[in-house]
mmCIF file of C-alpha atoms in Angstrom:
data_model
loop_
_atom_site.group_PDB
_atom_site.id
_atom_site.type_symbol
_atom_site.label_atom_id
_atom_site.label_comp_id
_atom_site.label_asym_id
_atom_site.label_seq_id
_atom_site.Cartn_x
_atom_site.Cartn_y
_atom_site.Cartn_z
ATOM 1 C CA MET A 1 -14.627 18.493 8.029
ATOM 2 C CA SER A 2 -15.177 21.175 5.415
ATOM 3 C CA HIS A 3 -18.535 21.033 3.685
ATOM 4 C CA ASN A 4 -17.009 21.052 0.227
ATOM 5 C CA ASN A 5 -15.249 17.758 0.718
ATOM 6 C CA VAL A 6 -17.225 14.838 -0.592
ATOM 7 C CA ILE A 7 -14.555 12.315 0.348
ATOM 8 C CA GLU A 8 -12.050 12.533 3.195
ATOM 9 C CA VAL A 9 -9.356 9.963 3.876
ATOM 10 C CA LYS A 10 -7.372 10.521 7.073
ATOM 11 C CA ASP A 11 -4.178 8.628 7.833
ATOM 12 C CA VAL A 12 -5.447 5.341 6.412
ATOM 13 C CA TRP A 13 -3.377 2.150 6.661
ATOM 14 C CA LYS A 14 -4.165 -1.274 5.257
ATOM 15 C CA SER A 15 -2.144 -4.454 5.063
ATOM 16 C CA PHE A 16 -2.756 -7.954 3.776
ATOM 17 C CA LYS A 17 -0.810 -10.894 5.207
ATOM 18 C CA THR A 18 2.643 -9.933 3.971
ATOM 19 C CA VAL A 19 1.946 -6.726 2.077
ATOM 20 C CA GLN A 20 1.497 -3.250 3.495
ATOM 21 C CA ALA A 21 -0.771 -1.994 0.689
ATOM 22 C CA VAL A 22 -1.612 1.499 1.941
ATOM 23 C CA LYS A 23 0.613 3.382 4.358
ATOM 24 C CA GLY A 24 -0.863 6.416 6.043
ATOM 25 C CA ILE A 25 -2.690 8.060 3.160
ATOM 26 C CA ASN A 26 -4.504 11.398 3.460
ATOM 27 C CA LEU A 27 -6.659 12.897 0.759
ATOM 28 C CA HIS A 28 -9.783 14.950 0.291
ATOM 29 C CA ILE A 29 -11.894 15.382 -2.768
ATOM 30 C CA GLY A 30 -14.264 18.255 -3.344
ATOM 31 C CA LYS A 31 -17.587 18.431 -5.135
ATOM 32 C CA GLY A 32 -17.235 18.054 -8.884
ATOM 33 C CA GLU A 33 -13.506 17.332 -8.696
ATOM 34 C CA PHE A 34 -11.979 14.717 -10.978
ATOM 35 C CA VAL A 35 -8.991 13.133 -9.269
ATOM 36 C CA ALA A 36 -6.544 10.606 -10.687
ATOM 37 C CA LEU A 37 -4.715 8.067 -8.549
ATOM 38 C CA LEU A 38 -1.762 7.434 -10.790
ATOM 39 C CA GLY A 39 0.783 4.714 -10.214
ATOM 40 C CA PRO A 40 2.054 1.320 -11.308
ATOM 41 C CA ASN A 41 0.321 -1.964 -10.528
ATOM 42 C CA GLY A 42 0.780 -2.771 -6.865
ATOM 43 C CA ALA A 43 0.958 0.886 -5.829
ATOM 44 C CA GLY A 44 -2.084 0.460 -3.559
ATOM 45 C CA LYS A 45 -4.545 2.338 -5.789
ATOM 46 C CA THR A 46 -7.180 -0.401 -5.953
ATOM 47 C CA THR A 47 -6.993 -1.082 -2.214
ATOM 48 C CA LEU A 48 -7.488 2.616 -1.499
ATOM 49 C CA VAL A 49 -10.512 2.809 -3.809
ATOM 50 C CA GLU A 50 -12.004 -0.349 -2.306
ATOM 51 C CA MET A 51 -11.746 1.221 1.150
ATOM 52 C CA ILE A 52 -13.400 4.417 -0.092
ATOM 53 C CA GLU A 53 -16.250 2.380 -1.547
ATOM 54 C CA GLY A 54 -16.671 0.354 1.643
ATOM 55 C CA ILE A 55 -15.562 -3.044 0.269
ATOM 56 C CA GLN A 56 -12.433 -3.116 2.433
ATOM 57 C CA LYS A 57 -12.047 -1.733 5.940
ATOM 58 C CA PRO A 58 -8.938 0.251 6.880
ATOM 59 C CA ASP A 59 -6.750 -1.235 9.644
ATOM 60 C CA SER A 60 -6.506 2.270 11.035
ATOM 61 C CA GLY A 61 -7.400 5.791 10.034
ATOM 62 C CA GLU A 62 -10.771 7.119 8.949
ATOM 63 C CA ILE A 63 -12.729 7.543 5.745
ATOM 64 C CA THR A 64 -15.796 9.713 5.478
ATOM 65 C CA ILE A 65 -18.104 10.148 2.495
ATOM 66 C CA ILE A 66 -20.266 13.307 2.570
ATOM 67 C CA GLY A 67 -19.192 13.584 6.205
ATOM 68 C CA LYS A 68 -20.424 10.101 7.141
ATOM 69 C CA LYS A 69 -18.612 6.879 7.962
ATOM 70 C CA TRP A 70 -19.584 3.650 6.210
ATOM 71 C CA LYS A 71 -20.646 1.916 9.399
ATOM 72 C CA GLY A 72 -24.368 2.426 9.863
ATOM 73 C CA ASN A 73 -24.750 4.506 6.684
ATOM 74 C CA GLU A 74 -24.256 1.765 4.096
ATOM 75 C CA ASP A 75 -27.592 2.122 2.306
ATOM 76 C CA GLU A 76 -27.411 5.858 1.994
ATOM 77 C CA LEU A 77 -23.795 5.840 0.800
ATOM 78 C CA HIS A 78 -24.323 3.039 -1.729
ATOM 79 C CA ARG A 79 -27.013 5.206 -3.284
ATOM 80 C CA ILE A 80 -24.672 8.075 -4.039
ATOM 81 C CA ILE A 81 -21.704 6.079 -5.347
ATOM 82 C CA GLY A 82 -21.329 4.764 -8.876
ATOM 83 C CA LEU A 83 -18.763 1.994 -9.290
ATOM 84 C CA SER A 84 -16.885 0.458 -12.123
ATOM 85 C CA LEU A 85 -14.336 -2.012 -10.862
ATOM 86 C CA GLN A 86 -11.451 -3.629 -12.702
ATOM 87 C CA GLU A 87 -13.495 -6.609 -13.793
ATOM 88 C CA THR A 88 -17.162 -5.865 -14.078
ATOM 89 C CA ARG A 89 -18.993 -9.191 -14.290
ATOM 90 C CA PHE A 90 -22.030 -9.217 -16.536
ATOM 91 C CA ILE A 91 -24.638 -11.853 -17.182
ATOM 92 C CA ASP A 92 -23.671 -12.915 -20.695
ATOM 93 C CA LYS A 93 -27.148 -14.165 -21.600
ATOM 94 C CA LEU A 94 -28.752 -10.769 -21.024
ATOM 95 C CA LYS A 95 -29.000 -8.041 -23.626
ATOM 96 C CA VAL A 96 -27.516 -4.567 -23.101
ATOM 97 C CA ALA A 97 -30.878 -2.900 -22.400
ATOM 98 C CA GLU A 98 -31.958 -5.758 -20.093
ATOM 99 C CA THR A 99 -28.721 -5.482 -18.124
ATOM 100 C CA LEU A 100 -29.297 -1.776 -17.577
ATOM 101 C CA MET A 101 -32.970 -2.399 -16.644
ATOM 102 C CA LEU A 102 -31.820 -4.844 -13.987
ATOM 103 C CA PHE A 103 -29.532 -2.250 -12.396
ATOM 104 C CA ALA A 104 -32.101 0.537 -12.839
ATOM 105 C CA ALA A 105 -34.571 -1.564 -10.855
ATOM 106 C CA PHE A 106 -32.235 -1.500 -7.828
ATOM 107 C CA PHE A 107 -32.760 2.251 -7.711
ATOM 108 C CA ASN A 108 -36.464 2.152 -8.644
ATOM 109 C CA LEU A 109 -35.673 3.662 -12.022
ATOM 110 C CA GLY A 110 -37.285 2.593 -15.277
ATOM 111 C CA LYS A 111 -36.922 2.536 -19.038
ATOM 112 C CA LYS A 112 -36.622 6.296 -19.424
ATOM 113 C CA LYS A 113 -33.419 6.284 -17.375
ATOM 114 C CA VAL A 114 -32.077 3.273 -19.262
ATOM 115 C CA ASP A 115 -32.649 4.997 -22.618
ATOM 116 C CA GLU A 116 -30.839 8.071 -21.344
ATOM 117 C CA ILE A 117 -27.840 5.996 -20.203
ATOM 118 C CA ILE A 118 -27.695 4.051 -23.492
ATOM 119 C CA GLU A 119 -27.450 7.379 -25.265
ATOM 120 C CA ILE A 120 -24.787 8.792 -22.920
ATOM 121 C CA VAL A 121 -22.500 5.790 -23.391
ATOM 122 C CA GLY A 122 -23.199 5.471 -27.122
ATOM 123 C CA LEU A 123 -24.608 1.934 -27.174
ATOM 124 C CA GLU A 124 -27.799 2.678 -29.181
ATOM 125 C CA GLU A 125 -26.857 0.208 -31.900
ATOM 126 C CA LYS A 126 -26.086 -2.448 -29.327
ATOM 127 C CA ARG A 127 -29.147 -2.190 -27.096
ATOM 128 C CA LYS A 128 -30.508 -5.557 -28.281
ATOM 129 C CA SER A 129 -27.116 -7.286 -28.428
ATOM 130 C CA TYR A 130 -26.223 -9.952 -25.918
ATOM 131 C CA VAL A 131 -23.535 -8.795 -23.506
ATOM 132 C CA VAL A 132 -21.380 -11.778 -24.444
ATOM 133 C CA ASN A 133 -21.056 -10.374 -27.984
ATOM 134 C CA LEU A 134 -19.766 -6.924 -27.002
ATOM 135 C CA SER A 135 -16.198 -5.816 -27.692
ATOM 136 C CA GLY A 136 -13.916 -4.833 -24.792
ATOM 137 C CA GLY A 137 -14.580 -1.138 -25.339
ATOM 138 C CA GLN A 138 -18.354 -1.678 -25.483
ATOM 139 C CA ARG A 139 -18.308 -3.732 -22.276
ATOM 140 C CA GLN A 140 -16.389 -0.946 -20.598
ATOM 141 C CA ARG A 141 -18.950 1.622 -21.798
ATOM 142 C CA LEU A 142 -21.714 -0.595 -20.429
ATOM 143 C CA ALA A 143 -19.862 -0.774 -17.087
ATOM 144 C CA ILE A 144 -19.683 3.019 -16.988
ATOM 145 C CA GLY A 145 -23.380 3.191 -17.923
ATOM 146 C CA ILE A 146 -24.196 0.996 -14.922
ATOM 147 C CA ALA A 147 -22.043 3.204 -12.699
ATOM 148 C CA LEU A 148 -23.936 6.300 -13.891
ATOM 149 C CA ILE A 149 -27.454 4.923 -13.559
ATOM 150 C CA ASN A 150 -28.161 6.356 -10.112
ATOM 151 C CA GLU A 151 -26.744 9.793 -11.053
ATOM 152 C CA PRO A 152 -24.064 9.260 -8.448
ATOM 153 C CA ALA A 153 -22.513 12.120 -6.521
ATOM 154 C CA ILE A 154 -19.299 10.089 -6.573
ATOM 155 C CA LEU A 155 -17.950 7.978 -9.395
ATOM 156 C CA LEU A 156 -15.169 5.485 -8.659
ATOM 157 C CA LEU A 157 -13.459 4.006 -11.700
ATOM 158 C CA ASP A 158 -10.677 1.479 -11.305
ATOM 159 C CA GLU A 159 -8.472 1.322 -14.430
ATOM 160 C CA PRO A 160 -11.403 2.039 -16.764
ATOM 161 C CA THR A 161 -9.415 1.754 -20.007
ATOM 162 C CA THR A 162 -6.831 -0.925 -19.288
ATOM 163 C CA GLY A 163 -6.558 -3.371 -22.167
ATOM 164 C CA LEU A 164 -8.502 -1.209 -24.620
ATOM 165 C CA ASP A 165 -7.162 -0.054 -27.960
ATOM 166 C CA PRO A 166 -6.457 3.691 -28.350
ATOM 167 C CA ASN A 167 -9.785 4.356 -30.114
ATOM 168 C CA ALA A 168 -11.891 2.635 -27.485
ATOM 169 C CA ARG A 169 -9.902 4.412 -24.782
ATOM 170 C CA ARG A 170 -10.525 7.787 -26.406
ATOM 171 C CA GLU A 171 -14.291 7.039 -26.564
ATOM 172 C CA ILE A 172 -14.376 6.402 -22.824
ATOM 173 C CA TRP A 173 -12.476 9.628 -22.205
ATOM 174 C CA GLU A 174 -15.065 11.535 -24.248
ATOM 175 C CA ILE A 175 -17.939 10.018 -22.231
ATOM 176 C CA LEU A 176 -16.271 11.028 -18.943
ATOM 177 C CA GLN A 177 -15.336 14.453 -20.238
ATOM 178 C CA SER A 178 -18.934 15.223 -21.251
ATOM 179 C CA LEU A 179 -20.219 13.926 -17.911
ATOM 180 C CA ARG A 180 -17.904 16.365 -16.232
ATOM 181 C CA LYS A 181 -19.346 19.314 -18.137
ATOM 182 C CA LYS A 182 -22.919 18.318 -17.326
ATOM 183 C CA SER A 183 -22.861 17.237 -13.700
ATOM 184 C CA GLU A 184 -21.385 17.925 -10.301
ATOM 185 C CA THR A 185 -20.180 14.362 -9.910
ATOM 186 C CA SER A 186 -16.855 13.900 -8.127
ATOM 187 C CA MET A 187 -14.697 11.216 -9.663
ATOM 188 C CA ILE A 188 -11.739 9.139 -8.553
ATOM 189 C CA LEU A 189 -10.047 7.307 -11.349
ATOM 190 C CA THR A 190 -7.159 4.894 -10.881
ATOM 191 C CA THR A 191 -4.843 4.569 -13.841
ATOM 192 C CA HIS A 192 -1.307 3.852 -14.905
ATOM 193 C CA TYR A 193 -1.723 5.901 -18.085
ATOM 194 C CA MET A 194 -0.177 9.338 -17.740
ATOM 195 C CA GLU A 195 -2.229 10.763 -20.605
ATOM 196 C CA GLU A 196 -5.453 9.569 -19.037
ATOM 197 C CA ALA A 197 -4.670 11.399 -15.811
ATOM 198 C CA GLU A 198 -3.654 14.516 -17.762
ATOM 199 C CA TYR A 199 -6.674 14.482 -20.019
ATOM 200 C CA LEU A 200 -9.416 13.783 -17.494
ATOM 201 C CA CYS A 201 -8.397 14.985 -14.072
ATOM 202 C CA ASP A 202 -8.056 18.337 -12.292
ATOM 203 C CA TYR A 203 -5.895 16.875 -9.602
ATOM 204 C CA ILE A 204 -3.351 14.074 -9.808
ATOM 205 C CA ILE A 205 -2.063 11.951 -6.938
ATOM 206 C CA ILE A 206 1.042 9.939 -7.780
ATOM 207 C CA MET A 207 1.217 6.743 -5.715
ATOM 208 C CA ASP A 208 3.829 4.051 -5.386
ATOM 209 C CA ASN A 209 4.224 1.290 -2.798
ATOM 210 C CA GLY A 210 1.262 2.444 -0.742
ATOM 211 C CA VAL A 211 2.313 6.057 -0.291
ATOM 212 C CA ILE A 212 1.659 9.335 -2.066
ATOM 213 C CA LEU A 213 4.858 10.543 -3.724
ATOM 214 C CA LYS A 214 3.504 13.829 -5.012
ATOM 215 C CA GLU A 215 0.154 15.428 -5.704
ATOM 216 C CA GLY A 216 -1.282 18.535 -7.285
ATOM 217 C CA THR A 217 -2.747 19.905 -10.470
ATOM 218 C CA LEU A 218 -0.846 19.033 -13.619
ATOM 219 C CA GLN A 219 0.452 22.589 -13.553
ATOM 220 C CA GLU A 220 1.706 22.274 -9.974
ATOM 221 C CA LEU A 221 3.300 18.876 -10.542
ATOM 222 C CA LEU A 222 5.288 20.113 -13.497
ATOM 223 C CA GLU A 223 5.816 23.653 -12.163
ATOM 224 C CA ASN A 224 9.241 23.170 -10.622
ATOM 225 C CA GLU A 225 10.041 20.700 -13.322
ATOM 226 C CA THR A 226 9.651 23.127 -16.197
ATOM 227 C CA THR A 227 13.122 24.598 -15.837
ATOM 228 C CA ASP A 228 14.530 21.112 -16.276
ATOM 229 C CA LYS A 229 14.827 20.116 -19.895
ATOM 230 C CA VAL A 230 14.892 16.527 -20.990
ATOM 231 C CA VAL A 231 17.262 15.624 -23.788
ATOM 232 C CA GLU A 232 16.545 12.404 -25.630
ATOM 233 C CA PHE A 233 19.292 11.044 -27.804
ATOM 234 C CA THR A 234 20.139 8.147 -30.071
ATOM 235 C CA ILE A 235 23.717 6.999 -30.483
ATOM 236 C CA GLU A 236 25.438 5.341 -33.432
ATOM 237 C CA ASN A 237 26.623 2.158 -31.796
ATOM 238 C CA SER A 238 24.395 0.412 -29.291
ATOM 239 C CA LEU A 239 26.050 0.569 -25.966
ATOM 240 C CA ASP A 240 25.878 -0.506 -22.384
ATOM 241 C CA PHE A 241 24.496 2.405 -20.367
ATOM 242 C CA SER A 242 25.500 0.962 -17.031
ATOM 243 C CA LYS A 243 29.066 1.060 -18.329
ATOM 244 C CA ILE A 244 28.871 4.740 -19.258
ATOM 245 C CA ILE A 245 27.356 5.531 -15.896
ATOM 246 C CA SER A 246 30.109 3.716 -14.047
ATOM 247 C CA THR A 247 32.738 5.749 -15.910
ATOM 248 C CA GLY A 248 31.633 8.653 -13.728
ATOM 249 C CA SER A 249 29.259 10.473 -16.026
ATOM 250 C CA PRO A 250 28.466 13.913 -14.589
ATOM 251 C CA PHE A 251 24.869 13.359 -15.721
ATOM 252 C CA ILE A 252 22.205 10.970 -14.598
ATOM 253 C CA MET A 253 21.332 9.033 -17.710
ATOM 254 C CA HIS A 254 18.381 6.753 -18.216
ATOM 255 C CA GLU A 255 18.046 4.060 -20.818
ATOM 256 C CA GLY A 256 15.440 4.666 -23.475
ATOM 257 C CA ASP A 257 13.186 2.080 -25.076
ATOM 258 C CA SER A 258 16.016 0.457 -26.977
ATOM 259 C CA LYS A 259 19.724 -0.128 -26.464
ATOM 260 C CA ASP A 260 20.831 2.844 -28.554
ATOM 261 C CA LYS A 261 18.487 5.389 -26.949
ATOM 262 C CA GLY A 262 18.835 7.309 -23.725
ATOM 263 C CA PHE A 263 17.727 10.488 -22.038
ATOM 264 C CA ILE A 264 19.094 12.873 -19.452
ATOM 265 C CA THR A 265 17.683 15.797 -17.518
ATOM 266 C CA LEU A 266 19.593 19.047 -17.696
ATOM 267 C CA LYS A 267 19.023 21.663 -15.010
ATOM 268 C CA ASN A 268 20.991 24.442 -16.557
ATOM 269 C CA PHE A 269 20.595 23.930 -20.241
ATOM 270 C CA GLU A 270 23.120 26.461 -21.556
ATOM 271 C CA SER A 271 26.090 25.162 -19.595
ATOM 272 C CA ASP A 272 25.012 21.509 -19.271
ATOM 273 C CA LEU A 273 24.453 20.780 -22.931
ATOM 274 C CA PRO A 274 28.018 21.575 -24.094
ATOM 275 C CA ALA A 275 29.352 19.627 -21.094
ATOM 276 C CA PHE A 276 27.199 16.669 -22.071
ATOM 277 C CA MET A 277 28.409 16.819 -25.672
ATOM 278 C CA SER A 278 32.040 16.847 -24.628
ATOM 279 C CA PHE A 279 31.432 13.992 -22.198
ATOM 280 C CA LEU A 280 30.062 11.877 -25.064
ATOM 281 C CA LYS A 281 33.062 12.821 -27.163
ATOM 282 C CA SER A 282 35.468 11.797 -24.407
ATOM 283 C CA GLN A 283 33.786 8.379 -24.397
ATOM 284 C CA ASN A 284 34.009 8.085 -28.208
ATOM 285 C CA ILE A 285 30.230 8.028 -28.453
ATOM 286 C CA THR A 286 28.774 9.329 -31.701
ATOM 287 C CA LEU A 287 25.341 10.973 -31.567
ATOM 288 C CA LYS A 288 22.889 10.054 -34.269
ATOM 289 C CA HIS A 289 19.934 12.129 -33.142
ATOM 290 C CA MET A 290 19.030 14.426 -30.270
ATOM 291 C CA GLU A 291 15.961 16.334 -29.206
ATOM 292 C CA CYS A 292 15.005 18.468 -26.295
ATOM 293 C CA ARG A 293 11.576 18.739 -24.649
ATOM 294 C CA ARG A 294 9.865 19.853 -21.471
ATOM 295 C CA LYS A 295 9.401 17.422 -18.620
ATOM 296 C CA THR A 296 6.250 15.298 -18.623
ATOM 297 C CA LEU A 297 4.451 13.346 -15.911
ATOM 298 C CA ASP A 298 6.359 10.301 -17.119
ATOM 299 C CA ASP A 299 9.677 12.014 -16.464
ATOM 300 C CA LEU A 300 8.416 13.158 -13.080
ATOM 301 C CA PHE A 301 7.581 9.572 -12.115
ATOM 302 C CA ILE A 302 11.024 8.421 -13.236
ATOM 303 C CA SER A 303 12.715 11.177 -11.255
ATOM 304 C CA LEU A 304 10.670 10.215 -8.161
ATOM 305 C CA THR A 305 11.190 6.454 -8.391
ATOM 306 C CA GLY A 306 14.034 5.806 -10.805
ATOM 307 C CA ARG A 307 11.828 3.695 -13.067
ATOM 308 C CA LYS A 308 9.039 3.941 -15.614
ATOM 309 C CA ILE A 309 5.459 3.688 -14.415
ATOM 310 C CA ASN A 310 4.635 0.642 -16.544
ATOM 311 C CA GLU A 311 7.683 -1.470 -15.750
#
C-alpha cells in the first residue's frame, strides 16, 4: 500500500438478494484528492460508499482506510471520516446551533468549533432556527456542517445536491470548493450531475451497473474524445429517428430532448459533415438549425452506454 493513498478498494464485490450491486471494483484515493463517482441511479455508487464508510461489508475484496481495515479499527476510523448520506435525519425540534453542539459533543468539541462550522456553511442567520423550518438547501448545508465538525481526513458525500435548485446547489459547491483550498481533506462525492463532477473533482470515475466504465481527470476522459465533434441539429418536420436509423444511416444518431432534435458524433469533421448533409437530403429532411461543439462528459456517457445518465 502506498503511503499517499488514504482509501484503497481492491477487487470489491457486493450483492443483495437478486442484484449484483458492485462487481470487482478497484480504486485508490490520495491525500487531498476530490473524486467523483459519477453514474445513474442504481450504478452501485451508494453501495460502494457505504462499504468505504463501514456500513456495509463487501462479499469479497478488501477496503483499507489509511492502511487499516474496518474490523478492529472502527473507533479510530469513524473519527477521521465525515459523512453526509442521501437522507440525513435531523431532530426537527432542535435548533441549528443545538444540532451542531450535539454532534460536536461526540468529538469532545465545544461552542468554538460550532461557531466556526456555522460560518463555513453560511448558516449564521439560521443558528437559532428550528431544523424543521430550514429549506432543502439549508438542511443540506447543515448536513455538510455536521460532516465537517471533526475536521475529517476523509469526506464522503452521497448525492449532496440532489433535489436542490440551481442556486442552492451552487452554494454547496462553493462551500466544498473553499474547503478544498483550505484543507487536506480527501473527498468522495457520488453524483449524477456531470457539472458537479466537473466543477468539484480532480478525478472522475464513471460507474454503471456496478462496474467502472472509465476513469481519469476530466482532461484524460475527454482527451481522445476531443477530435470527435458533436453536431446537434433541429429538423423542420418532427420525425421518427428509429426510422431514419433503419434506413441505413451511415451515422449513429441519437435523439435529442424533443422529437425534432438529434445529435451525431463526427470523427472526421471535414469529410463527414458534407456526407451527413447529403444523407439528410436523400431522406428529404430539411434542417432548421445546426451547431457543432466539443464532446462533454454527457456525450462520453452516452457513447459508453448508449443512453443519457439521467434516464
